[in-house]
mmCIF file of C-alpha atoms in Angstrom:
data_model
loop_
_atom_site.group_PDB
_atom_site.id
_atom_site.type_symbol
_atom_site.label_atom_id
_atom_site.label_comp_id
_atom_site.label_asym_id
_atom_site.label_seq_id
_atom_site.Cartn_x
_atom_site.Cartn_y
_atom_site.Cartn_z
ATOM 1 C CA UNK A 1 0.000 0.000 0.000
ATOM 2 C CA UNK A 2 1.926 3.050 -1.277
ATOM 3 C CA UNK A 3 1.997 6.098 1.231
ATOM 4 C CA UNK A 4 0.068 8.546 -0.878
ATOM 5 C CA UNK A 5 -1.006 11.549 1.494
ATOM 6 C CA UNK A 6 -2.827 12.872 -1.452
ATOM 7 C CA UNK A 7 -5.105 10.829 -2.358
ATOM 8 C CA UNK A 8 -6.533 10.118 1.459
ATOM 9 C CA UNK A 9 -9.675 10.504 1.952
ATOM 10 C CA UNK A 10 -11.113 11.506 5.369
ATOM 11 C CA UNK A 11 -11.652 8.307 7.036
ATOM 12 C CA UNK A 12 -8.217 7.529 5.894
ATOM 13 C CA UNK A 13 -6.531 10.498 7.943
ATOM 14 C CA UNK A 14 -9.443 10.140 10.696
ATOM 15 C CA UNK A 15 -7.816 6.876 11.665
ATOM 16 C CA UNK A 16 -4.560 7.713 11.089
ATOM 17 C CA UNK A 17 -4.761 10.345 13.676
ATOM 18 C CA UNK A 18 -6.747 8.304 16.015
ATOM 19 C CA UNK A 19 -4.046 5.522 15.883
ATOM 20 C CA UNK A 20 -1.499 8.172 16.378
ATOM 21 C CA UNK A 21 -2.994 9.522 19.902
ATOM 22 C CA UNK A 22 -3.132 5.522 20.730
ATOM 23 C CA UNK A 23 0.229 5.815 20.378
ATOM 24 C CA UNK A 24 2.038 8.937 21.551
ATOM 25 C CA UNK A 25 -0.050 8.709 25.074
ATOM 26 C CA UNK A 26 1.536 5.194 25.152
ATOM 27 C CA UNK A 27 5.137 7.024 24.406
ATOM 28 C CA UNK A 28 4.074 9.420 27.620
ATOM 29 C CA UNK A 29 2.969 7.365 29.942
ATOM 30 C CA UNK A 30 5.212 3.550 29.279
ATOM 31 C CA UNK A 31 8.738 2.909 30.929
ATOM 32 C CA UNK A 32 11.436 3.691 29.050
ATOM 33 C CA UNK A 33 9.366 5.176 26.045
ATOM 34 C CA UNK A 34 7.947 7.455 28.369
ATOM 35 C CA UNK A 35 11.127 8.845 29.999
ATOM 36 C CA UNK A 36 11.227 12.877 30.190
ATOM 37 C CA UNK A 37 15.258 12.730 29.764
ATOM 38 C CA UNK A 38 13.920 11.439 26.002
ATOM 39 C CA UNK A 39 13.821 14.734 23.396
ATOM 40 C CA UNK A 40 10.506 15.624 22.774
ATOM 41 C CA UNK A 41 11.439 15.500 18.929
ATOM 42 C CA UNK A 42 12.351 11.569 18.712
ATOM 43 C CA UNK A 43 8.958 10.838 21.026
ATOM 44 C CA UNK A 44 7.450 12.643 18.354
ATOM 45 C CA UNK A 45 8.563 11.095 15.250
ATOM 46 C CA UNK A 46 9.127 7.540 16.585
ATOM 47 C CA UNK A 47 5.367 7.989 17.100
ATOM 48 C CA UNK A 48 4.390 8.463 14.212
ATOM 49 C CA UNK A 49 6.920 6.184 12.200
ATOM 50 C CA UNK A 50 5.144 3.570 14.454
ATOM 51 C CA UNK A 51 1.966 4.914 13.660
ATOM 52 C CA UNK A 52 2.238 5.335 10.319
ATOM 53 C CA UNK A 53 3.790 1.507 10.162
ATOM 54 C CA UNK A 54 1.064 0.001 12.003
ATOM 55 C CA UNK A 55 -1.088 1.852 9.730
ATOM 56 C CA UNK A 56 0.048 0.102 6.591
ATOM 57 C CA UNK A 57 0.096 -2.909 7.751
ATOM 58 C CA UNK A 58 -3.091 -3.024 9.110
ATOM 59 C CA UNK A 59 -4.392 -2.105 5.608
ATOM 60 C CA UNK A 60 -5.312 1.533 6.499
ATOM 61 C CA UNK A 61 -6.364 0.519 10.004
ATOM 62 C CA UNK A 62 -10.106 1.082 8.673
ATOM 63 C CA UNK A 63 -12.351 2.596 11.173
ATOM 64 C CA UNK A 64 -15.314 -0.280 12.742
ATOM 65 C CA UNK A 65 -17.695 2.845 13.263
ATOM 66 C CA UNK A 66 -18.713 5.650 10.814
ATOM 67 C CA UNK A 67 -16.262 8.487 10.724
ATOM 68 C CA UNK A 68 -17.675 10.993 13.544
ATOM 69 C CA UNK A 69 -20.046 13.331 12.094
ATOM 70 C CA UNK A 70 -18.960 16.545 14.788
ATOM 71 C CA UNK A 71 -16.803 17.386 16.650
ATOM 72 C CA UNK A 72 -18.194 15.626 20.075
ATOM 73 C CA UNK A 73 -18.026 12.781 18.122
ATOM 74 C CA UNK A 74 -14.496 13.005 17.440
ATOM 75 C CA UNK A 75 -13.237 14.201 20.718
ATOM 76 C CA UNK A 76 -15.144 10.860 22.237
ATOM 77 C CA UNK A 77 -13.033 8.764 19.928
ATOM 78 C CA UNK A 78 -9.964 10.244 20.697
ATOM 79 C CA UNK A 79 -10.643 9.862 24.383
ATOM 80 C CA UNK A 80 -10.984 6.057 24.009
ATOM 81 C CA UNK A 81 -7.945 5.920 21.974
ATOM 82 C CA UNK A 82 -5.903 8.001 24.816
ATOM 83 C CA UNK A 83 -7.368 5.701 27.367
ATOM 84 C CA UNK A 84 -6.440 2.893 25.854
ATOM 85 C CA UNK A 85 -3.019 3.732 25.143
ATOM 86 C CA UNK A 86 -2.708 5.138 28.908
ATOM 87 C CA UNK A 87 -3.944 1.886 30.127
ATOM 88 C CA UNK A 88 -1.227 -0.035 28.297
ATOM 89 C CA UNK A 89 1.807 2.302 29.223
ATOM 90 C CA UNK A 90 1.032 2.997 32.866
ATOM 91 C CA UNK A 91 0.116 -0.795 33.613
ATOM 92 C CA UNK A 92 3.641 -1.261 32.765
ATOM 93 C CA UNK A 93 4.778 1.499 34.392
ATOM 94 C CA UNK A 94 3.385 0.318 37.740
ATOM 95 C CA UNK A 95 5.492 -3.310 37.695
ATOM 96 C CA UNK A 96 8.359 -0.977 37.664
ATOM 97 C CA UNK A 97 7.806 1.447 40.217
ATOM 98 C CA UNK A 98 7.567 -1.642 42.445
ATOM 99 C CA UNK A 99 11.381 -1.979 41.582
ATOM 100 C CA UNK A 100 11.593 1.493 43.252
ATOM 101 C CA UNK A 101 9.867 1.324 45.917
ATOM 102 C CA UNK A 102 11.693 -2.375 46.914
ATOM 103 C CA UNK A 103 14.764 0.415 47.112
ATOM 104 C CA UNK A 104 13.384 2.823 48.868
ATOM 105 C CA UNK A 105 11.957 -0.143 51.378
ATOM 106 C CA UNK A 106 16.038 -1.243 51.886
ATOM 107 C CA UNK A 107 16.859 2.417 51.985
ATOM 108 C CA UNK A 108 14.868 3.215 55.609
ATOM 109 C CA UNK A 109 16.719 -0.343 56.817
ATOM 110 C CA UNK A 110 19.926 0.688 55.947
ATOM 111 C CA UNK A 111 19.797 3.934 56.726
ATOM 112 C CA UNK A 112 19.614 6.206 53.514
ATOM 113 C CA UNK A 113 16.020 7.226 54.564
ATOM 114 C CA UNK A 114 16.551 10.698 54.591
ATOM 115 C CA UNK A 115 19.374 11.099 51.815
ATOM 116 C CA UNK A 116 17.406 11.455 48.063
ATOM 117 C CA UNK A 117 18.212 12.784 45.314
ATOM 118 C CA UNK A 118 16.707 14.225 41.753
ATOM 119 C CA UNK A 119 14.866 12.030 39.195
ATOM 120 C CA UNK A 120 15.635 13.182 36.008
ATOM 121 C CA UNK A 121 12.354 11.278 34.941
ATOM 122 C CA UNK A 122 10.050 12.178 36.955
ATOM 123 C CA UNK A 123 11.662 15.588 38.453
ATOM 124 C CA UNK A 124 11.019 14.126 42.297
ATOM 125 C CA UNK A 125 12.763 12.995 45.117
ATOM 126 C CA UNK A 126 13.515 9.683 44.997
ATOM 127 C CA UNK A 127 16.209 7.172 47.224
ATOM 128 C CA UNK A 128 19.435 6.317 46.158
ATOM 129 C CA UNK A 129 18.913 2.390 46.022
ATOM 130 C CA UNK A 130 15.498 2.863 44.754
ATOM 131 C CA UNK A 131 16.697 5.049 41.957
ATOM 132 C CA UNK A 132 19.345 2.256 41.711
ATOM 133 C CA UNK A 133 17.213 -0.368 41.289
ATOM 134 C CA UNK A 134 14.418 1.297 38.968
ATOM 135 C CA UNK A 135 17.724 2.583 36.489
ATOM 136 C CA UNK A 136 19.126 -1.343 36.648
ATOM 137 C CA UNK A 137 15.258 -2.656 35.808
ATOM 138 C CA UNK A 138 15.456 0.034 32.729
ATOM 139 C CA UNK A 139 18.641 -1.746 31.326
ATOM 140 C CA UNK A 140 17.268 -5.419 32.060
ATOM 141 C CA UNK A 141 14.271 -4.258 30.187
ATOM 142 C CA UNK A 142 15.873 -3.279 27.641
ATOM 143 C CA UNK A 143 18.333 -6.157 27.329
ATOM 144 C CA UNK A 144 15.483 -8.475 27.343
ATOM 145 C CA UNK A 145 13.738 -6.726 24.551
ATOM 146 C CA UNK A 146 10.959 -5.796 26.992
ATOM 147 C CA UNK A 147 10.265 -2.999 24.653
ATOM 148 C CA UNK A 148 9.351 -5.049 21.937
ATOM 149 C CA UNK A 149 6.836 -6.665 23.872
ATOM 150 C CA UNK A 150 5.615 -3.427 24.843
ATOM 151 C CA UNK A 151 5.160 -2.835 20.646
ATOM 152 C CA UNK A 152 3.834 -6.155 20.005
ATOM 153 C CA UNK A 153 0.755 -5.546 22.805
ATOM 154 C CA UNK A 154 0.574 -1.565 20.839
ATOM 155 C CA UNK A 155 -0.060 -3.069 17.710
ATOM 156 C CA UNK A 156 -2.520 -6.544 18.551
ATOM 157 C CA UNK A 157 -4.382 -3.767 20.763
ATOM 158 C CA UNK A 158 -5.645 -2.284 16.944
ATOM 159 C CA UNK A 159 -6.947 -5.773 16.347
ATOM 160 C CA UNK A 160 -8.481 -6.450 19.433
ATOM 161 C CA UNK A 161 -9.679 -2.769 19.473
ATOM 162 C CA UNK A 162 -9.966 -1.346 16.273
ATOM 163 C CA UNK A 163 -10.166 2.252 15.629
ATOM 164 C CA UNK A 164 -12.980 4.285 16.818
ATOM 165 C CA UNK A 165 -14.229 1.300 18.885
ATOM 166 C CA UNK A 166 -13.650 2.259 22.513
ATOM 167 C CA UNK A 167 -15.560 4.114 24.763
ATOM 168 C CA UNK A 168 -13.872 5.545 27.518
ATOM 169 C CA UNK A 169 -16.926 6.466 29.316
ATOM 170 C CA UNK A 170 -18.244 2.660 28.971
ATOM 171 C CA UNK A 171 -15.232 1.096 29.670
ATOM 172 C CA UNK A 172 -13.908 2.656 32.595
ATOM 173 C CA UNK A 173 -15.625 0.436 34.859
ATOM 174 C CA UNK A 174 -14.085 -2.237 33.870
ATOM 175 C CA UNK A 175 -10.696 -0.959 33.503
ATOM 176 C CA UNK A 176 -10.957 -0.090 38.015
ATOM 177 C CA UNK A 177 -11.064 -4.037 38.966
ATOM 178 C CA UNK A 178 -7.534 -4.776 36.914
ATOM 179 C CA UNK A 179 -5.636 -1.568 37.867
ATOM 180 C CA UNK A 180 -6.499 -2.600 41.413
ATOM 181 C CA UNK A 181 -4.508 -6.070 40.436
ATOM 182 C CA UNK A 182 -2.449 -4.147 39.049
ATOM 183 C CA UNK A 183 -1.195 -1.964 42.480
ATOM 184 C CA UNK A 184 -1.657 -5.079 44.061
ATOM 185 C CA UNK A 185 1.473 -7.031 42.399
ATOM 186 C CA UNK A 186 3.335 -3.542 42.739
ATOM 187 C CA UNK A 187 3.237 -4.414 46.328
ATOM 188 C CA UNK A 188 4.678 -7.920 45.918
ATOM 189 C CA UNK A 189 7.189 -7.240 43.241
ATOM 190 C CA UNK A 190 8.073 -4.361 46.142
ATOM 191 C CA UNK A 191 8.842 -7.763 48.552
ATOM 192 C CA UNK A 192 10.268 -10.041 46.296
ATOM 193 C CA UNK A 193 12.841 -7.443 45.385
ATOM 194 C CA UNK A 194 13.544 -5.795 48.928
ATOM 195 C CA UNK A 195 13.026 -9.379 51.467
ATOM 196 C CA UNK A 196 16.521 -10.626 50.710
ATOM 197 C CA UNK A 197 18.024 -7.210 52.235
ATOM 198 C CA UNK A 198 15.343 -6.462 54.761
ATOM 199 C CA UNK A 199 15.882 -10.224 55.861
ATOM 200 C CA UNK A 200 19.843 -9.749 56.512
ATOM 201 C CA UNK A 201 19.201 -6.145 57.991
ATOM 202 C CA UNK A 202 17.226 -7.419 60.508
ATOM 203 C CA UNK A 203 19.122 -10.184 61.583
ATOM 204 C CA UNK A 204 21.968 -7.889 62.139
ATOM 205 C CA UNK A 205 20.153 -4.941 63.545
ATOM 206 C CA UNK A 206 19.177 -8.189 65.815
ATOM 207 C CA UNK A 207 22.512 -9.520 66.235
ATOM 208 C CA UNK A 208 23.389 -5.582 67.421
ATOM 209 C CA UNK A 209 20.534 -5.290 69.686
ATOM 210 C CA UNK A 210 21.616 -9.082 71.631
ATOM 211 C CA UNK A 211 25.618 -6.974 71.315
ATOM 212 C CA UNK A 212 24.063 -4.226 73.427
ATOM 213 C CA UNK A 213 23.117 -6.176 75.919
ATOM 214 C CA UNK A 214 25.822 -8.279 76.651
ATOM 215 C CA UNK A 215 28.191 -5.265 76.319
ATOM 216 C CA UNK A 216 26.695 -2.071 78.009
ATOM 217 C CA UNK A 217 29.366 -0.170 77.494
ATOM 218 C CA UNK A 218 29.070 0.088 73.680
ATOM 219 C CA UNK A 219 27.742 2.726 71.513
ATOM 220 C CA UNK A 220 25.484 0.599 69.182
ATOM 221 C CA UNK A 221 24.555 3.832 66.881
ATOM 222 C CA UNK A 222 28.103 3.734 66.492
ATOM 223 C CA UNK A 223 28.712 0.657 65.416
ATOM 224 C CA UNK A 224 25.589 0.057 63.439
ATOM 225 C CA UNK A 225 25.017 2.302 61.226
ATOM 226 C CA UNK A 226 28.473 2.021 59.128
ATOM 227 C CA UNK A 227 27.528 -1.661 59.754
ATOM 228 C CA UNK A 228 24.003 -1.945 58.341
ATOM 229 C CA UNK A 229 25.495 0.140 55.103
ATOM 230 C CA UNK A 230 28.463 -2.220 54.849
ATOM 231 C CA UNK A 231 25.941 -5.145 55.277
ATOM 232 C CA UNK A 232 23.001 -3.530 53.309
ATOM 233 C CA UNK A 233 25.138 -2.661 49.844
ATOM 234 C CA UNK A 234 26.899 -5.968 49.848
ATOM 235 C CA UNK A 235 23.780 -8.011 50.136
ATOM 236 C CA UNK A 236 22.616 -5.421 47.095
ATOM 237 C CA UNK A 237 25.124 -6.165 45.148
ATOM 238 C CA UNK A 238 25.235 -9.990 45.745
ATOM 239 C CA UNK A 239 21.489 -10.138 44.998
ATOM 240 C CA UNK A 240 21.734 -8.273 41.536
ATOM 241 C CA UNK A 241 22.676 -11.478 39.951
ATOM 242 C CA UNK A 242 19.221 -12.944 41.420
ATOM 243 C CA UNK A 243 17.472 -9.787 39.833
ATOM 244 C CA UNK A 244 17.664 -10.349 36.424
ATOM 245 C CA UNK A 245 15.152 -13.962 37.396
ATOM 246 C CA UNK A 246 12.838 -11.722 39.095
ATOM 247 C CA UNK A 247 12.804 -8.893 35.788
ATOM 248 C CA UNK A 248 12.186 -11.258 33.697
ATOM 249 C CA UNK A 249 8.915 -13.009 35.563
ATOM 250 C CA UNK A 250 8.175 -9.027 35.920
ATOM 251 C CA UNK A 251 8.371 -8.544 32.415
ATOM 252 C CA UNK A 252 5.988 -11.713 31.604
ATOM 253 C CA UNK A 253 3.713 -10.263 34.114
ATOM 254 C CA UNK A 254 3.627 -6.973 32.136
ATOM 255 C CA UNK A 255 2.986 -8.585 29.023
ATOM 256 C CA UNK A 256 -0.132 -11.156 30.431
ATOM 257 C CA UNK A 257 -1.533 -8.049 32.006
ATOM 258 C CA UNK A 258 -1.466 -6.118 29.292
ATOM 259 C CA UNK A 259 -3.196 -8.706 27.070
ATOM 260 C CA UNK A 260 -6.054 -9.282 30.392
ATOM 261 C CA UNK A 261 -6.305 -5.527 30.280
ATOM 262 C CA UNK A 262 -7.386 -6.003 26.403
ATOM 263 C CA UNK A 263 -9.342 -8.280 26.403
ATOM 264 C CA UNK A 264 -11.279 -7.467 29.300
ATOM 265 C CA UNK A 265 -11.711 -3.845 27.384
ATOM 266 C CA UNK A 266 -12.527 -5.975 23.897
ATOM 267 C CA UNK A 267 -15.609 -7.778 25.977
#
């Protein structure tokens, strides 16, 4: 199908640009895709090379409902299309802030509670280790071409939604039941991540505590806190060759949730 902007008629660029908002709120709102140190620019254009290639090779990604008559109309379909696109991206955003907050979890028990610093991404305060850890699931992702799972789910979302086919306003209701899974398993990615650390911090904040008192005389504050950091950033770096196991079941998770999300929203 040759790319003839010309010779489009109106349904042709109505569900071109509906596709496209499908896509760029994905861009916004999915990990890595979605990162603010990204140039607005590439966002831009990668969104609507992707666009514009899921758009030939779903044969002109034809439109299931009549091409909206007004402009309520339209604005209605592009709200579906947004929601469905921020659906996808933030219920893979959500595995990963897990990943962050396991960090900030082993933070408080080591003792970097109250030292944060600057997300680039997000512009907030964040922890050191959690920043850590959400920076080393980025790479992971990427190495295990978590991305292109992210795509695939983009582009069998236009044939298990087609264009123009979503309601926001109808669907909504049964979007709320998954998200809640959803921030459910952000809670026990949060423990699988953080229990190996918290485990070993608490057996030597215990081991310190039984220390105390059987020598009085010692300053435990003294003693522990270079101790739980010691302890608490070797057991870190000892468990990152664990982490990549647990990324990967992550990233399966992200893909069988975005697929539940669709087809719940396709029923």
């Amino acid at each position: 199908m040759g790319i003839d902007l010309a010779g489009w008629t109106l349904e042709q660029f109505t569900a071109f640009a509906l596709m496209a908002i499908r896509v760029s709120v994905l861009f916004l709102s999915a990990p890595v895709l979605g990162n603010a140190r990204v140039p607005s620019q590439i966002k831009v254009a990668l969104s609507l090379s992707i666009t514009l290639l899921l758009y030939l090779s779903l044969k002109g990604g034809q439109l299931t409902q009549p091409v909206p008559a007004n402009v309520f109309e339209l604005a209605s379909a592009a709200a579906g299309e947004a929601f469905v696109g921020l659906l996808l991206g933030y219920s893979a955003y959500l595995l990963f802030t897990g990943i962050q907050m396991a960090g900030q979890v082993i933070d408080i028990q080591v003792g970097f509670g109250l030292v944060n610093v600057i997300d680039p991404a997000g512009g907030q305060s964040v922890s050191i280790l959690g920043q850590f850890y959400y920076m080393v699931a980025m790479l992971f992702f990427l190495a295990i071409n978590g991305h292109h799972l992210l795509l695939k789910a983009l582009g069998d979302s236009f044939q298990m939604l087609p264009v123009g086919s979503v309601g926001w306003f109808t669907k909504a209701a049964t979007a709320g039941p998954l998200l809640s899974e959803f921030f459910t398993k952000l809670f026990i990615i949060a423990f699988q991540v953080a229990a190996p650390s918290v485990a070993v911090l608490f057996l030597t904040n215990l081991s310190m505590g039984l220390l105390s008192r059987t020598l009085p005389q010692m300053n435990v504050f003294i003693v522990g806190l270079p101790l739980n950091v010691t302890v608490g950033l070797m057991v870190t770096i000892l468990s990152l060759k664990y982490l990549g196991t647990v990324l990967g079941a992550i990233v399966g998770q992200m893909g069988s949730s975005a697929y539940k999300l669709l087809s719940a929203l396709a029923s």
